[in-house]
Amino acid sequence: QVQLVESGGDLVPPGGSLRLSCAASGSIFSIYAMGWYRQAPGKQREVVAAITHIGSTNYADSVKGRFTISRDNAKNTVYLQMNSLKPEDTAVYYCNADVLTTTGRRDHYWGQGTQVTVSS
């Protein structure tokens, strides 16, 4: 009923920048929070950044000062601007949304992920 599609992942050299996008669609009544997670090979998935519908944000310590999360509520879209990228940022980045559906169910939904590779 709800689909999230990420885009923007790429191969980028250290110090470079990328902008990820995630658009939600389907039987959406409202979205409270949206966020970005990442998972590197052999590691657990971790929270990168999250944003509520009123714009409150939280960031993992590892990305503070380098990444910025934002959203467009009218488009049900969340963005992640990533600057000063480091090799340790290499991971599959996943979008997540806390959704109230038109059927009255509240649940989290995941995108399929987009690969970010930081390498010289």
mmCIF file of C-alpha atoms in Angstrom:
data_model
loop_
_atom_site.group_PDB
_atom_site.id
_atom_site.type_symbol
_atom_site.label_atom_id
_atom_site.label_comp_id
_atom_site.label_asym_id
_atom_site.label_seq_id
_atom_site.Cartn_x
_atom_site.Cartn_y
_atom_site.Cartn_z
ATOM 1 C CA GLN A 1 0.000 0.000 0.000
ATOM 2 C CA VAL A 2 2.956 2.326 0.600
ATOM 3 C CA GLN A 3 6.091 2.477 -1.476
ATOM 4 C CA LEU A 4 9.325 4.383 -0.907
ATOM 5 C CA VAL A 5 11.774 4.901 -3.745
ATOM 6 C CA GLU A 6 15.290 6.235 -3.157
ATOM 7 C CA SER A 7 17.542 7.838 -5.715
ATOM 8 C CA GLY A 8 20.817 9.726 -5.911
ATOM 9 C CA GLY A 9 23.368 7.161 -4.801
ATOM 10 C CA ASP A 10 26.644 7.151 -6.704
ATOM 11 C CA LEU A 11 30.398 6.666 -6.611
ATOM 12 C CA VAL A 12 32.064 9.809 -5.270
ATOM 13 C CA PRO A 13 35.626 10.662 -4.150
ATOM 14 C CA PRO A 14 36.405 11.534 -0.523
ATOM 15 C CA GLY A 15 35.389 15.104 0.229
ATOM 16 C CA GLY A 16 32.674 15.043 -2.380
ATOM 17 C CA SER A 17 28.940 15.555 -2.073
ATOM 18 C CA LEU A 18 25.753 13.718 -2.941
ATOM 19 C CA ARG A 19 22.074 14.439 -2.531
ATOM 20 C CA LEU A 20 19.730 11.534 -1.900
ATOM 21 C CA SER A 21 15.987 11.684 -2.443
ATOM 22 C CA CYS A 22 13.176 9.434 -1.270
ATOM 23 C CA ALA A 23 9.604 9.744 -2.484
ATOM 24 C CA ALA A 24 6.713 8.009 -0.738
ATOM 25 C CA SER A 25 3.543 7.048 -2.557
ATOM 26 C CA GLY A 26 0.467 4.889 -2.120
ATOM 27 C CA SER A 27 -2.306 4.808 0.457
ATOM 28 C CA ILE A 28 -0.905 7.577 2.619
ATOM 29 C CA PHE A 29 -3.035 9.583 4.991
ATOM 30 C CA SER A 30 -0.144 11.303 6.692
ATOM 31 C CA ILE A 31 3.550 10.849 7.412
ATOM 32 C CA TYR A 32 4.862 11.773 10.829
ATOM 33 C CA ALA A 33 8.569 11.102 10.567
ATOM 34 C CA MET A 34 10.922 10.217 7.752
ATOM 35 C CA GLY A 35 14.498 9.157 8.034
ATOM 36 C CA TRP A 36 17.613 7.776 6.467
ATOM 37 C CA TYR A 37 19.413 4.641 7.559
ATOM 38 C CA ARG A 38 22.507 3.011 6.171
ATOM 39 C CA GLN A 39 24.070 -0.408 6.198
ATOM 40 C CA ALA A 40 27.670 -1.134 5.336
ATOM 41 C CA PRO A 41 28.845 -4.647 4.428
ATOM 42 C CA GLY A 42 29.096 -6.826 7.513
ATOM 43 C CA LYS A 43 27.526 -4.205 9.764
ATOM 44 C CA GLN A 44 24.139 -3.542 11.296
ATOM 45 C CA ARG A 45 21.773 -1.012 9.824
ATOM 46 C CA GLU A 46 22.086 2.314 11.634
ATOM 47 C CA VAL A 47 20.136 5.544 11.811
ATOM 48 C CA VAL A 48 21.741 8.412 9.923
ATOM 49 C CA ALA A 49 19.172 11.185 10.249
ATOM 50 C CA ALA A 50 15.473 11.693 10.884
ATOM 51 C CA ILE A 51 12.985 14.513 10.549
ATOM 52 C CA THR A 52 9.446 14.993 11.838
ATOM 53 C CA HIS A 53 6.558 16.558 9.972
ATOM 54 C CA ILE A 54 7.204 19.867 11.736
ATOM 55 C CA GLY A 55 10.881 19.877 10.872
ATOM 56 C CA SER A 56 12.610 18.670 14.032
ATOM 57 C CA THR A 57 15.789 16.816 13.123
ATOM 58 C CA ASN A 58 18.200 14.350 14.655
ATOM 59 C CA TYR A 59 21.536 13.133 13.336
ATOM 60 C CA ALA A 60 23.955 10.392 14.110
ATOM 61 C CA ASP A 61 27.092 11.796 15.723
ATOM 62 C CA SER A 62 29.168 10.499 12.841
ATOM 63 C CA VAL A 63 27.418 12.754 10.312
ATOM 64 C CA LYS A 64 26.668 15.907 12.304
ATOM 65 C CA GLY A 65 27.929 18.984 10.544
ATOM 66 C CA ARG A 66 28.270 17.156 7.236
ATOM 67 C CA PHE A 67 24.787 15.843 6.406
ATOM 68 C CA THR A 68 21.497 17.723 6.276
ATOM 69 C CA ILE A 69 18.066 16.125 6.186
ATOM 70 C CA SER A 70 15.051 17.975 4.829
ATOM 71 C CA ARG A 71 11.577 17.174 3.558
ATOM 72 C CA ASP A 72 8.823 18.444 1.341
ATOM 73 C CA ASN A 73 5.540 17.446 2.958
ATOM 74 C CA ALA A 74 3.504 18.322 -0.123
ATOM 75 C CA LYS A 75 5.552 15.853 -2.161
ATOM 76 C CA ASN A 76 5.957 13.216 0.578
ATOM 77 C CA THR A 77 9.660 13.403 -0.128
ATOM 78 C CA VAL A 78 12.701 13.431 2.122
ATOM 79 C CA TYR A 79 16.218 14.447 1.130
ATOM 80 C CA LEU A 80 19.678 13.874 2.504
ATOM 81 C CA GLN A 81 22.385 16.310 1.493
ATOM 82 C CA MET A 82 25.752 14.699 2.160
ATOM 83 C CA ASN A 83 28.890 16.837 2.140
ATOM 84 C CA SER A 84 32.518 16.143 3.004
ATOM 85 C CA LEU A 85 31.975 12.472 2.361
ATOM 86 C CA LYS A 86 34.349 9.953 3.894
ATOM 87 C CA PRO A 87 35.116 6.359 2.918
ATOM 88 C CA GLU A 88 33.357 5.216 6.082
ATOM 89 C CA ASP A 89 30.136 6.707 4.704
ATOM 90 C CA THR A 90 30.103 3.936 2.113
ATOM 91 C CA ALA A 91 26.895 1.962 2.553
ATOM 92 C CA VAL A 92 23.499 1.222 1.153
ATOM 93 C CA TYR A 93 21.262 4.066 2.253
ATOM 94 C CA TYR A 94 17.636 3.269 3.046
ATOM 95 C CA CYS A 95 14.679 5.564 3.425
ATOM 96 C CA ASN A 96 12.131 4.954 6.171
ATOM 97 C CA ALA A 97 8.776 6.589 6.830
ATOM 98 C CA ASP A 98 6.372 6.482 9.767
ATOM 99 C CA VAL A 99 3.073 6.386 7.907
ATOM 100 C CA LEU A 100 -0.582 6.545 8.839
ATOM 101 C CA THR A 101 -2.326 4.860 5.923
ATOM 102 C CA THR A 102 -5.780 5.571 4.592
ATOM 103 C CA THR A 103 -6.931 2.300 6.181
ATOM 104 C CA GLY A 104 -6.022 3.593 9.631
ATOM 105 C CA ARG A 105 -2.845 1.584 10.141
ATOM 106 C CA ARG A 106 0.332 3.188 11.406
ATOM 107 C CA ASP A 107 3.553 1.462 10.443
ATOM 108 C CA HIS A 108 7.076 1.983 9.190
ATOM 109 C CA TYR A 109 7.912 1.407 5.549
ATOM 110 C CA TRP A 110 11.260 0.918 3.865
ATOM 111 C CA GLY A 111 12.688 1.704 0.494
ATOM 112 C CA GLN A 112 14.912 -0.717 -1.386
ATOM 113 C CA GLY A 113 18.065 1.301 -0.833
ATOM 114 C CA THR A 114 20.549 3.244 -2.908
ATOM 115 C CA GLN A 115 24.285 2.570 -2.973
ATOM 116 C CA VAL A 116 26.704 5.280 -1.886
ATOM 117 C CA THR A 117 30.371 4.516 -2.447
ATOM 118 C CA VAL A 118 33.061 6.951 -1.311
ATOM 119 C CA SER A 119 36.383 6.023 -2.837
ATOM 120 C CA SER A 120 39.312 7.599 -4.624
#
